[in-house]
Tab-separated table of C-alpha atoms and ligand atoms in Angstrom:
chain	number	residue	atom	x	y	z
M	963	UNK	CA	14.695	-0.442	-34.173
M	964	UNK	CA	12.433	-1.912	-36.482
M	965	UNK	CA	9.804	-5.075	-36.073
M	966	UNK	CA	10.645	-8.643	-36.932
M	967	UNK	CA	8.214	-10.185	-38.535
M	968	UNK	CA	8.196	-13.865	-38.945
M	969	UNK	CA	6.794	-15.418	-41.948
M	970	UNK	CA	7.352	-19.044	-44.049
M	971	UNK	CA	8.989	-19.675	-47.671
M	972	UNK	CA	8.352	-23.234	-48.510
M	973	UNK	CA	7.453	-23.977	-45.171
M	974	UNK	CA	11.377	-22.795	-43.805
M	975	UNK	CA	10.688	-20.121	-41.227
M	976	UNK	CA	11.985	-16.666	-42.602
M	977	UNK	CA	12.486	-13.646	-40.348
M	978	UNK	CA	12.734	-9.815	-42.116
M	979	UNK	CA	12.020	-5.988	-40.822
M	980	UNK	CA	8.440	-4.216	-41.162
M	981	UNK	CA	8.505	-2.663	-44.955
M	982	UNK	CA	9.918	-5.318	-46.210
M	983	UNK	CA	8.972	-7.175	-49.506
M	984	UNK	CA	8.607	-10.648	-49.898
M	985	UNK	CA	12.135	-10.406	-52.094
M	986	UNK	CA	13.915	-8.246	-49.811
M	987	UNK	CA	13.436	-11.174	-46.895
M	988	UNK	CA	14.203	-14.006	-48.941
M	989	UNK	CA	17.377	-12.111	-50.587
M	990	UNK	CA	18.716	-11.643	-46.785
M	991	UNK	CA	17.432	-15.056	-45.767
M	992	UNK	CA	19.917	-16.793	-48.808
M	993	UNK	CA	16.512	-17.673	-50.743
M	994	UNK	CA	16.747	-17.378	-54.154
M	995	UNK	CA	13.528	-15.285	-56.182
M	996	UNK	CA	13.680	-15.021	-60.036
M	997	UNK	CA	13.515	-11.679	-61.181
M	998	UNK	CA	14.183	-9.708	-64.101
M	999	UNK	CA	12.171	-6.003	-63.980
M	1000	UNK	CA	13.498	-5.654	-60.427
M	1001	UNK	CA	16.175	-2.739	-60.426
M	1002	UNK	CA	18.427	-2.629	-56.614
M	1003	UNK	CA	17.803	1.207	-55.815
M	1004	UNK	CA	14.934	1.732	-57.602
M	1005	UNK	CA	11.166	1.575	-56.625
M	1006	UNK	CA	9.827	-1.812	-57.905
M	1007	UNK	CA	7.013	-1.532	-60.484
M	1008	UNK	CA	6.206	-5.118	-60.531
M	1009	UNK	CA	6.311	-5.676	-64.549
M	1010	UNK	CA	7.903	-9.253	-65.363
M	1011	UNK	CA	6.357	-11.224	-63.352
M	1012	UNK	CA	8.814	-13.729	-62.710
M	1013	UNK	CA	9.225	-13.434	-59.440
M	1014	UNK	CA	5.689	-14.592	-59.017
M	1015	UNK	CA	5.165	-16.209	-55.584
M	1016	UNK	CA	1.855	-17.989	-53.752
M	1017	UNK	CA	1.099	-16.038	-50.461
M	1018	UNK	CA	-1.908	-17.630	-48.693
M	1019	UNK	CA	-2.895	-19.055	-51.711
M	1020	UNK	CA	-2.884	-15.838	-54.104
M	1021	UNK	CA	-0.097	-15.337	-57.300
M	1022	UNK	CA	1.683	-11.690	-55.626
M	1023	UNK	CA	4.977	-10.559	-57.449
M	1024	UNK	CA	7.426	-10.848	-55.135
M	1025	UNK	CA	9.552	-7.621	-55.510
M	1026	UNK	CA	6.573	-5.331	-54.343
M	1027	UNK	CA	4.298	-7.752	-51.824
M	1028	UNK	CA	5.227	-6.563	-48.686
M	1029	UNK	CA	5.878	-9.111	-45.850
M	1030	UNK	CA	3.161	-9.792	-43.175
M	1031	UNK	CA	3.089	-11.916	-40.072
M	1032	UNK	CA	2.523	-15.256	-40.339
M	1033	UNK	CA	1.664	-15.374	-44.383
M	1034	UNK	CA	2.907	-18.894	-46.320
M	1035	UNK	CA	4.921	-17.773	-49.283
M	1036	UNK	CA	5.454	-20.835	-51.872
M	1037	UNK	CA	8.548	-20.114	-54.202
M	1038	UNK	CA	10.243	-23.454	-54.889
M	1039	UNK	CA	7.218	-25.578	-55.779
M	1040	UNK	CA	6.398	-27.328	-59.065
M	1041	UNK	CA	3.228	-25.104	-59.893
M	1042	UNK	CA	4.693	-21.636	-59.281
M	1043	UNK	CA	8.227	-23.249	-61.431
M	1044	UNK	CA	5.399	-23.924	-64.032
M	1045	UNK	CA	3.935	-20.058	-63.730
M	1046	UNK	CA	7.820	-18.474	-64.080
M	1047	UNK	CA	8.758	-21.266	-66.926
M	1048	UNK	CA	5.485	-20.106	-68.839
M	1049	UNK	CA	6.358	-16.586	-68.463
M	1050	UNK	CA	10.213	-16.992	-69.574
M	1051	UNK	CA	9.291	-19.501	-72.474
M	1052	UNK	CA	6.403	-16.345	-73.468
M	1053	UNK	CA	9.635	-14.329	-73.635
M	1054	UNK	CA	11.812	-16.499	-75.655
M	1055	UNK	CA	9.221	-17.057	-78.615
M	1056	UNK	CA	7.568	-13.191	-78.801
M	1057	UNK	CA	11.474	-11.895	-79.382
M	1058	UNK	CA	14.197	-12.778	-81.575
M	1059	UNK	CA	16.160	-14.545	-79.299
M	1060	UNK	CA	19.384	-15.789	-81.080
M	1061	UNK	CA	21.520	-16.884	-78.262
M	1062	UNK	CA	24.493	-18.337	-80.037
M	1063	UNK	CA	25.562	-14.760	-81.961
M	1064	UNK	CA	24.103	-12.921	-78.719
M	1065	UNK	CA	27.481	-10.650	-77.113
M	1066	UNK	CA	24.922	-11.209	-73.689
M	1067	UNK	CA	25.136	-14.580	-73.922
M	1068	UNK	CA	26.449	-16.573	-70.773
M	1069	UNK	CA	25.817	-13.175	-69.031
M	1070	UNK	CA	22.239	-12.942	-69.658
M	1071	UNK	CA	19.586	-12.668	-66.551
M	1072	UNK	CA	16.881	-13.876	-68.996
M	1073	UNK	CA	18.879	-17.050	-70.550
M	1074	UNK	CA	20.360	-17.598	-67.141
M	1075	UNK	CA	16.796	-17.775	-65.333
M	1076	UNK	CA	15.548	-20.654	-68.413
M	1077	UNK	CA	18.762	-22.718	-67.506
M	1078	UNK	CA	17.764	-22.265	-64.055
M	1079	UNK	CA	14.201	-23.703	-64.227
M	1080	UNK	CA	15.492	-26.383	-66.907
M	1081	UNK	CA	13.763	-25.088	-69.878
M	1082	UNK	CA	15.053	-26.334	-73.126
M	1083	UNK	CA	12.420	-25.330	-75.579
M	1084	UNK	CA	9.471	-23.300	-75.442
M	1085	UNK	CA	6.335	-24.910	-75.717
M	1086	UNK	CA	4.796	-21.894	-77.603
M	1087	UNK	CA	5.094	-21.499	-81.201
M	1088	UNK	CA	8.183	-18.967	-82.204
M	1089	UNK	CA	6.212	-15.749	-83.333
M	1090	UNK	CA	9.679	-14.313	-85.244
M	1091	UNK	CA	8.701	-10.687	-85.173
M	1092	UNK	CA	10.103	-7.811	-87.299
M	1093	UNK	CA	11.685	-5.603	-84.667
M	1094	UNK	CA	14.194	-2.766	-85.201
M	1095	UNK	CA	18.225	-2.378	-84.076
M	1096	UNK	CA	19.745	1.314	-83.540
M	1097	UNK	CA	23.275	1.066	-83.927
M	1098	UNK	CA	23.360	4.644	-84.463
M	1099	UNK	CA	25.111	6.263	-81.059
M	1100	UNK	CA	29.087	5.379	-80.880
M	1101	UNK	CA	29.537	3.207	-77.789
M	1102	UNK	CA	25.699	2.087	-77.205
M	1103	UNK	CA	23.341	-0.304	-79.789
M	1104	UNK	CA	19.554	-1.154	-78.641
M	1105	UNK	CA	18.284	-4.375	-80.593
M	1106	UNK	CA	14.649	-4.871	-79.686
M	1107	UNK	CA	14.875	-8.042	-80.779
M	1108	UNK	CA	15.999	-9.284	-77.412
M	1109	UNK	CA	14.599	-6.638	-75.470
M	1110	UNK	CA	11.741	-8.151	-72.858
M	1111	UNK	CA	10.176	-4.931	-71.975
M	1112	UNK	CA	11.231	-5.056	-68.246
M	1113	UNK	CA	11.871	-1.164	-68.136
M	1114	UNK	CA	15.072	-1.284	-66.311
M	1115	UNK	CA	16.203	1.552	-68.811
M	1116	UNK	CA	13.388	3.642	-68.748
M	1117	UNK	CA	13.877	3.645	-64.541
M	1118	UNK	CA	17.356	3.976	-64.849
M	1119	UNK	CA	17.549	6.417	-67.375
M	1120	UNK	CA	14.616	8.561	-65.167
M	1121	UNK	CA	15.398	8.092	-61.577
M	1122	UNK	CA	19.255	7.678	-61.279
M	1123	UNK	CA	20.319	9.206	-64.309
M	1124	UNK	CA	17.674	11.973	-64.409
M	1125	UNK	CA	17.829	11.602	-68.592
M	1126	UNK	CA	14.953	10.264	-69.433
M	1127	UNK	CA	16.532	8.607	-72.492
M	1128	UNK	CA	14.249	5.504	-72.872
M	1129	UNK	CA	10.458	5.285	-72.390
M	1130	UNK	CA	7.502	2.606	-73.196
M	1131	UNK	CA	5.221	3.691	-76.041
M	1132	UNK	CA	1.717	1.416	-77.466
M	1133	UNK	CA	0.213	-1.336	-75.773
M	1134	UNK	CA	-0.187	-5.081	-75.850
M	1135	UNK	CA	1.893	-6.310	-78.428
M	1136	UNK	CA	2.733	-2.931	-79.934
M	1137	UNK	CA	4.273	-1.968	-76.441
M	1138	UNK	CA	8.060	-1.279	-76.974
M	1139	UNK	CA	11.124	1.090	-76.358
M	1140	UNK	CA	11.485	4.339	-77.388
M	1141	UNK	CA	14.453	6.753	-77.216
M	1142	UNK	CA	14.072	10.401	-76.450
M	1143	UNK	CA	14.891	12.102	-80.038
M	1144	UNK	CA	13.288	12.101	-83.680
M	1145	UNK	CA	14.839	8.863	-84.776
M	1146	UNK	CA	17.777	7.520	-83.177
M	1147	UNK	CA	19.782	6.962	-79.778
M	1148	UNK	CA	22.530	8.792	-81.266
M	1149	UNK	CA	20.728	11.929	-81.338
M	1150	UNK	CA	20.085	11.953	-77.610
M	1151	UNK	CA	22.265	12.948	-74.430
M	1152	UNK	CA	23.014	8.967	-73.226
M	1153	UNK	CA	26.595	8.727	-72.287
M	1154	UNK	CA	28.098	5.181	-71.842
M	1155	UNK	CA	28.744	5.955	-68.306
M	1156	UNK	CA	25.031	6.032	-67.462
M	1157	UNK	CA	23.399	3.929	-65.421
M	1158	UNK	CA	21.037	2.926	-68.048
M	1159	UNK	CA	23.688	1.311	-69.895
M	1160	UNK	CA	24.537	-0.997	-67.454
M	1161	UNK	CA	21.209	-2.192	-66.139
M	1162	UNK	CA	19.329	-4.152	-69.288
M	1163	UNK	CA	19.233	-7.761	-68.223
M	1164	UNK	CA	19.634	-9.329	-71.948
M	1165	UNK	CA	21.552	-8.518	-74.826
M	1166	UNK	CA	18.711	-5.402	-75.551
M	1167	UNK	CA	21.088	-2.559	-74.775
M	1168	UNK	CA	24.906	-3.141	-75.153
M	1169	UNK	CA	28.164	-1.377	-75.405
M	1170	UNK	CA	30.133	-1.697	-78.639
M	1171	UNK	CA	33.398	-3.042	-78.815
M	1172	UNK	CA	33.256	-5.484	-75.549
M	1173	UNK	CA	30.982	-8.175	-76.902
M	1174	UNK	CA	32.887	-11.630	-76.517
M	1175	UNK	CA	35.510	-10.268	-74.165
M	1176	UNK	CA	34.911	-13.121	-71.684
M	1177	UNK	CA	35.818	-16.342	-72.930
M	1178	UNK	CA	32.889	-19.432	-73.049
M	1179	UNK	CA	33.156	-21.298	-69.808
M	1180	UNK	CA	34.426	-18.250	-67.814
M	1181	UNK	CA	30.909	-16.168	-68.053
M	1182	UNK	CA	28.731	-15.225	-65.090
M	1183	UNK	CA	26.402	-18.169	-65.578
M	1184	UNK	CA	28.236	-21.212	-67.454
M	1185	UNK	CA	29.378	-22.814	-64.382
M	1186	UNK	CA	27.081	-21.381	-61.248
M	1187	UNK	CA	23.331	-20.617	-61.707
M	1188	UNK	CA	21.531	-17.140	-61.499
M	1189	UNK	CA	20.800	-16.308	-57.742
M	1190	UNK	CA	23.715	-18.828	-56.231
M	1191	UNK	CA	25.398	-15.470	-54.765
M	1192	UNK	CA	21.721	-14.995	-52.759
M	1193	UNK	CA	21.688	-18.340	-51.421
M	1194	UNK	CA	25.030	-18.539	-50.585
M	1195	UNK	CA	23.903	-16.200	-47.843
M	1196	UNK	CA	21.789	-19.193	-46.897
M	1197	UNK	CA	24.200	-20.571	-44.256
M	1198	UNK	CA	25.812	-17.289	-42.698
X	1097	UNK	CA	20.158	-60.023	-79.986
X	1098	UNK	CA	20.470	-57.449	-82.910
X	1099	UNK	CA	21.859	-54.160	-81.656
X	1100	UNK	CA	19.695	-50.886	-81.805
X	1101	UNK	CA	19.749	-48.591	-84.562
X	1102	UNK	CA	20.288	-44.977	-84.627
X	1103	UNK	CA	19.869	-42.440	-87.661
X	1104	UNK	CA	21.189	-38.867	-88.363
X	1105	UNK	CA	20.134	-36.353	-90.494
X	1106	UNK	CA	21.657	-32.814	-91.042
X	1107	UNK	CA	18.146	-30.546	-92.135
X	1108	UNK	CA	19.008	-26.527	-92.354
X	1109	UNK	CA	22.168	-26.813	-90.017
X	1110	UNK	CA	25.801	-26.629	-90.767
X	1111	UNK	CA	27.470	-29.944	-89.883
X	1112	UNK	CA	28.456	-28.624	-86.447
X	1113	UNK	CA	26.300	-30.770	-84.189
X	1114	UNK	CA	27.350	-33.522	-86.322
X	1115	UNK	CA	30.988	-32.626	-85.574
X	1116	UNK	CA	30.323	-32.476	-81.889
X	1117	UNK	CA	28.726	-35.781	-82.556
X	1118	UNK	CA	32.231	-37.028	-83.402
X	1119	UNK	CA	34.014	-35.035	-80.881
X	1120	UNK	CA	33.153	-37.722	-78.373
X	1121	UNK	CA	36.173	-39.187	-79.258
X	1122	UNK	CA	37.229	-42.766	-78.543
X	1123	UNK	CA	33.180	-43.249	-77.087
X	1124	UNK	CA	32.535	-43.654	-80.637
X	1125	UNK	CA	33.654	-47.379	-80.473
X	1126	UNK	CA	31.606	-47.685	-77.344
X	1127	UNK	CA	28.837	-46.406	-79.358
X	1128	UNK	CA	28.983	-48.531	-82.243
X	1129	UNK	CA	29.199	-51.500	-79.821
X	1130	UNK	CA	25.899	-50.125	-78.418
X	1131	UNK	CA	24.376	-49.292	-81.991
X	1132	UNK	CA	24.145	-49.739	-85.364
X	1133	UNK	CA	24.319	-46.431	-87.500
X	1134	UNK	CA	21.395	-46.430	-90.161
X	1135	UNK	CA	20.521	-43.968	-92.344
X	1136	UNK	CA	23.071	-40.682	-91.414
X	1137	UNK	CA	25.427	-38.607	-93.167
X	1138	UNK	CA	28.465	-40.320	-90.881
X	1139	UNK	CA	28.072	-43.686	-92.958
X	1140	UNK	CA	26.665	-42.203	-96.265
X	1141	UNK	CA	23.475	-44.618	-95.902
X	1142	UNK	CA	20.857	-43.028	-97.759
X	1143	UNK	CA	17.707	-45.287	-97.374
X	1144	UNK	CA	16.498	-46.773	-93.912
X	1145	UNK	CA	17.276	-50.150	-93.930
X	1146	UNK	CA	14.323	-50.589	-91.276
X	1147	UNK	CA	12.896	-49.324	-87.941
X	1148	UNK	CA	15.355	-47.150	-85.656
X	1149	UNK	CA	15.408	-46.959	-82.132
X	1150	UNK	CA	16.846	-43.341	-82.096
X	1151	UNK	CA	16.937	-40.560	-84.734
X	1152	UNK	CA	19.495	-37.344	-83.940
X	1153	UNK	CA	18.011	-34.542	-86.178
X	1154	UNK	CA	20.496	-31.527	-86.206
X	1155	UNK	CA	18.897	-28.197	-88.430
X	1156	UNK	CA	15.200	-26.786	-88.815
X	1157	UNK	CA	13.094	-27.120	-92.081
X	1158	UNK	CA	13.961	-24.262	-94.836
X	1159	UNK	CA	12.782	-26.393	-97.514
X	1160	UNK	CA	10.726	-28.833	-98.465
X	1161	UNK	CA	13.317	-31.324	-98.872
X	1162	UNK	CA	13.931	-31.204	-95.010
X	1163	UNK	CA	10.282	-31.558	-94.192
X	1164	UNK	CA	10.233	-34.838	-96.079
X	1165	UNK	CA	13.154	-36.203	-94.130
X	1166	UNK	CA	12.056	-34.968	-91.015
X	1167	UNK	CA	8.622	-36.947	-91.878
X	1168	UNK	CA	10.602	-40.109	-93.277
X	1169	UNK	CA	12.661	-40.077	-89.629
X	1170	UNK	CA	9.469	-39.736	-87.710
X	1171	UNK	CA	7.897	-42.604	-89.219
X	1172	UNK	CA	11.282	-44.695	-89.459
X	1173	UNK	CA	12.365	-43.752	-85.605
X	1174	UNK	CA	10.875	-44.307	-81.930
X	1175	UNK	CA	12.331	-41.555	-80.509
X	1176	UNK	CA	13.421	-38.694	-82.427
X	1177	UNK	CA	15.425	-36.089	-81.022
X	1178	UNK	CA	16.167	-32.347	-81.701
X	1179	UNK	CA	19.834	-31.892	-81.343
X	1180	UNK	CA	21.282	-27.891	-81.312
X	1181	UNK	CA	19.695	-24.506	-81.887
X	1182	UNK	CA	18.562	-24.884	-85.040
X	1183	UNK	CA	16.555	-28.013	-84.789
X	1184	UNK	CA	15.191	-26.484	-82.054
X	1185	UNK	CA	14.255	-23.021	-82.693
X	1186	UNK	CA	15.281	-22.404	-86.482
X	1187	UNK	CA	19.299	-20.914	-85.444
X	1188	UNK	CA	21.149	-18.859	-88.018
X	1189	UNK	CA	19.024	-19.669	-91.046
X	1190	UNK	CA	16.025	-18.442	-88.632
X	1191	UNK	CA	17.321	-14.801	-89.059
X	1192	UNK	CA	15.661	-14.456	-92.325
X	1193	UNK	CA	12.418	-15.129	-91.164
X	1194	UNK	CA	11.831	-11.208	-90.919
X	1195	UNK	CA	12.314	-10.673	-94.262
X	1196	UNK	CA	10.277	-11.167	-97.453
X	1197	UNK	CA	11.825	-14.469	-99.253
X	1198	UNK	CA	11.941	-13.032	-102.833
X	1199	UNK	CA	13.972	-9.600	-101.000
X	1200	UNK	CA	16.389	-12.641	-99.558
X	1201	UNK	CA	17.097	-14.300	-102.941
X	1202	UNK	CA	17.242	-11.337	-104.872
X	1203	UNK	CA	19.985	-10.241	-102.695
X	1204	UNK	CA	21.222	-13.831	-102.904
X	1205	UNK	CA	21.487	-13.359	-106.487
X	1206	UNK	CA	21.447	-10.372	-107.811
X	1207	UNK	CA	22.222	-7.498	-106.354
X	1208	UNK	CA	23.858	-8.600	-103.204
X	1209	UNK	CA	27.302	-7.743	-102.623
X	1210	UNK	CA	29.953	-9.308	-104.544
X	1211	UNK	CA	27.436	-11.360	-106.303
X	1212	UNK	CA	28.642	-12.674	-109.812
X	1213	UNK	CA	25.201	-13.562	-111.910
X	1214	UNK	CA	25.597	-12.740	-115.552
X	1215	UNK	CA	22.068	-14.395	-115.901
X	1216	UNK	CA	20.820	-11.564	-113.302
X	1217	UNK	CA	18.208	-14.824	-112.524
X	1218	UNK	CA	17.288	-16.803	-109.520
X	1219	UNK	CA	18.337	-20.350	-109.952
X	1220	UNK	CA	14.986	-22.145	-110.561
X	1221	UNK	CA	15.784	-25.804	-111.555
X	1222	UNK	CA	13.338	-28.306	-110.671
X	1223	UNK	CA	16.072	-30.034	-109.033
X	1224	UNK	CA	16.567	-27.699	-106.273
X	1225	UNK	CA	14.444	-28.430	-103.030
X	1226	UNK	CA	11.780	-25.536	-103.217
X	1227	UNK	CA	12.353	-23.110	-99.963
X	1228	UNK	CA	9.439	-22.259	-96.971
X	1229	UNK	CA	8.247	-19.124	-96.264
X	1230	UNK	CA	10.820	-19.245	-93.713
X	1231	UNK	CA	12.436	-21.664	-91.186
X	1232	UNK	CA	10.595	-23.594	-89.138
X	1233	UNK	CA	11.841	-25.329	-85.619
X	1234	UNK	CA	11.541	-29.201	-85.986
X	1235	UNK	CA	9.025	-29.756	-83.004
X	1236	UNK	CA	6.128	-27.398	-85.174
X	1237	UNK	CA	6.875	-30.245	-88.380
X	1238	UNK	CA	6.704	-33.275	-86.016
X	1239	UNK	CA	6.488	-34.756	-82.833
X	1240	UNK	CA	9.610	-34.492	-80.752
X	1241	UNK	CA	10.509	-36.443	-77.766
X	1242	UNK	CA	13.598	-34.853	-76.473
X	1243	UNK	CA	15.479	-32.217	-77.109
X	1244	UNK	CA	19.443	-31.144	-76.781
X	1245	UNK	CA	20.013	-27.324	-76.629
X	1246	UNK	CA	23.177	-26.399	-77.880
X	1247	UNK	CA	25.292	-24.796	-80.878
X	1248	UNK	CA	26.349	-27.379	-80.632
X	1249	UNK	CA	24.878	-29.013	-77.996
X	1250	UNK	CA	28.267	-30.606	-76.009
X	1251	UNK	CA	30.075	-34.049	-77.091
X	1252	UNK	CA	29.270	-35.193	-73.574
X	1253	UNK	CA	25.522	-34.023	-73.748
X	1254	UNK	CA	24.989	-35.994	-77.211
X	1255	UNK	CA	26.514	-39.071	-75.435
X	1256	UNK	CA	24.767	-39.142	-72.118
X	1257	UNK	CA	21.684	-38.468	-74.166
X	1258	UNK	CA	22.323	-41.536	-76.643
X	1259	UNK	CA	23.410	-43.493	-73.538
X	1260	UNK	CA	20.100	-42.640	-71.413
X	1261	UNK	CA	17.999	-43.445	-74.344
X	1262	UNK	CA	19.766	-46.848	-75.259
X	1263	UNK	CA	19.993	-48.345	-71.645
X	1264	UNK	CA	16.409	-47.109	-70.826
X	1265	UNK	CA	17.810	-44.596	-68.023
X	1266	UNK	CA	16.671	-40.919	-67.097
X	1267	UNK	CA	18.255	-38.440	-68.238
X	1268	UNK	CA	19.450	-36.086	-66.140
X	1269	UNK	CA	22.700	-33.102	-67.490
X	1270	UNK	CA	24.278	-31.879	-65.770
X	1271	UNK	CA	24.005	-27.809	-65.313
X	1272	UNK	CA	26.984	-27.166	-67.221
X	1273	UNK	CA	25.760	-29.122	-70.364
X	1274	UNK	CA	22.830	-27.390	-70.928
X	1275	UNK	CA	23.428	-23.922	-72.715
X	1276	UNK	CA	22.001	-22.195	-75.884
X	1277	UNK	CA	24.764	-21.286	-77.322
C	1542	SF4	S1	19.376	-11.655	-74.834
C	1542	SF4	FE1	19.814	-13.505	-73.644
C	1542	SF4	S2	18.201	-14.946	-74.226
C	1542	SF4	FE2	18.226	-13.309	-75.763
C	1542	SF4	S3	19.590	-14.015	-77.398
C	1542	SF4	FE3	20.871	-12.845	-75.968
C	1542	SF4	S4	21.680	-14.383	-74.552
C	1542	SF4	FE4	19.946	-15.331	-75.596
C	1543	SF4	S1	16.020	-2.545	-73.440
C	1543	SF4	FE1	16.687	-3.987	-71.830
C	1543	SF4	S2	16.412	-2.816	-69.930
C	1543	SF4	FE2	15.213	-1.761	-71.487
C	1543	SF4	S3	13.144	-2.637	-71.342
C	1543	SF4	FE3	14.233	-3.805	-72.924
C	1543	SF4	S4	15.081	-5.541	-71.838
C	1543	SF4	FE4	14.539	-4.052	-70.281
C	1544	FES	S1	11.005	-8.858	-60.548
C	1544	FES	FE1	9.030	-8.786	-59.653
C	1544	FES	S2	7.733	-8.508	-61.325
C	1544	FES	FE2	9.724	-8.431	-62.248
């Protein structure tokens, strides 16, 4: 039997197990954390940061800071909405985020988060960089455009699929996705049943041939927001 | 008392948000009771006839025609206000930002596909607006006060916007009216 250990969120009194993350409590206790790098089944590696909490006063990502007796976690408060609204609007303007021809769209984790906090512009200037699509492979397409660098693939890819199909290369603003072969996705061993297919939280990495399938108004997130399954737990 | 006025103006966009402007249906004679429509493609006024209360820009800036009217509506307007995705973050037109602007008109002109162009020249009249080194969101032109996401943005968010704005109330959409897309 494991240890309860008692903790706050927004001053609500949250209980969770010993090895816990911050995320893992909240998730059971129907409290909704943004997140986008966090993978179910996967060790967390803490890259987005947008499920940036306060605990005792300190910024902590949410998805790896374990739980402690007694700390005060802050999630639903106006400055750590300003820290996750910064981080998604940083998103939106250093990709090429076209939402309106995007197949993600009304399905997307990243879109769904900035209608979520209420975001609707960025108030950074739109950088417009040149990035490259690979349309080469027959089922799969990566557009770096709209990918966000959260390395879902690269752990999916790695620790569930055991491929290692997609890794990070350069740093800073050269950081971005590579695929394991010469050139082009086509020329390695990804299948469309892989997990890393299924993982990427935008419209980076997406089959062919199913874009649009879903009609407007039907989608994931045009009616409910991102994370109302989690806090529909709230009252069981 | 005279009624408030209202402009429109249709920069790099394609008429849609305009459309959806109409799309309110019947509320259009509840608007016009509330306004006056000044300068705006819907009543083919050109000029301002004076100062507006509220000016609906739909489209970014690909030329420098659009930057003047975006300036003339920011000097003419209290409140301006960046209606759809290409007011507010450049939209289609936007997608050519990446690439060089003589590669996009020579394959405009010339050697694009099914291009007819016995000339083999790029149109160069003085009469054609001159274009920008690519498409710029309103709100990095101007000052913008609001702004209504959307391609387009919803007939109902356009008119709870307007209405907010005209009777001096918050605004506050509903989740479902606020989407990119
Ligand atoms: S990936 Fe998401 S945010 Fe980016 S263009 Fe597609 S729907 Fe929009
Ligand atoms: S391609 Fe998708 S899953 Fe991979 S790093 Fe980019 S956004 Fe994340
Ligand atoms: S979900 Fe925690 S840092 Fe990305």
């Amino acid at each position: 039997m494991s240890e309860t250990i008692t903790f706050t969120i927004d001053g609500v009194e949250v209980k969770g197990k010993a090895g816990q993350t911050i995320m893992q409590a909240a998730d059971g206790a129907g409290i909704y954390i943004p997140r986008l790098c966090y993978l179910e089944g996967c060790e967390p590696f803490a890259s987005c940061r947008v499920c940036t909490v306060i605990v005792n006063g300190r910024p902590q990502a949410a998805c790896t800071q374990p739980i402690a007796p007694g700390i005060v976690v802050e999630n639903n408060t106006p400055e750590v909405t300003q820290i996750r609204k910064d981080i998604i609007e940083m998103m939106f303007v250093e990709g090429n985020h076209f939402c309106p021809v995007c197949d993600k769209s009304g399905n997307c984790e990243l879109q769904a988060i900035a209608y979520r906090l209420g975001i609707l512009v960025p108030k950074f200037p739109y950088l417009f960089p040149v990035r490259e699509l690979d349309a080469s492979h027959p089922y799969i397409f990566i557009d770096q455009n709209r990918c966000i660098l959260c390395g879902r693939c690269v752990q999916a890819s790695r620790d569930i699929d055991g491929k290692h199909v997609f890794d990070f290369v350069g740093r800073g603003p050269e950081k971005k996705i590579r695929v394991n072969a010469a050139a082009r996705l086509a020329d390695t061993d990804l299948d469309i049943t892989d997990k890393a297919c299924d993982v990427c939280p935008v419209g980076a990495i997406l089959k062919k041939g199913v874009g649009y399938a879903v009609p407007i108004g039907q989608r994931l997130y045009d009616k409910q927001p991102i994370g109302s399954d989690i806090e529909a737990n709230a009252n069981k | 008392m005279e009624k408030p006025k209202i402009a429109t103006a249709s920069l790099a966009g394609c008429f849609g948000c305009h459309m959806s402007l109409l799309d309110i249906d019947d509320r259009i004679l509840k608007l016009i009771e509330l306004v006056q429509f000044d300068k705006s493609p819907v009543d083919d006024i050109k000029n301002f006839t004076g100062r507006c209360a509220i000016g609906l820009i739909e489209g970014g800036c690909c030329n420098e025609e659009n930057v003047h009217v975006l300036k003339e509506f920011r000097k003419h307007c209290d409140i301006l206000v960046s209606v759809g995705e290409c007011a507010i973050m450049g939209g289609l037109p936007a997608l050519r930002n990446g690439i060089p602007l003589k590669e996009c008109l020579e394959t405009g002109y010339i050697h694009g596909t099914g291009v007819y162009n016995p000339s083999g020249k790029i149109p160069n009249s003085e009469d054609i607006p001159l274009l920008l080194n690519k498409v710029y969101p309103c709100h990095e032109i101007v000052k913008i006060d609001y702004f209504l996401p959307g391609c387009p943005p919803p007939a109902d968010t356009i008119w709870e916007a307007c209405v907010a704005l005209l009777t001096n109330k918050p605004l506050d959409l509903p989740y479902e009216l606020v989407k990119y897309d």
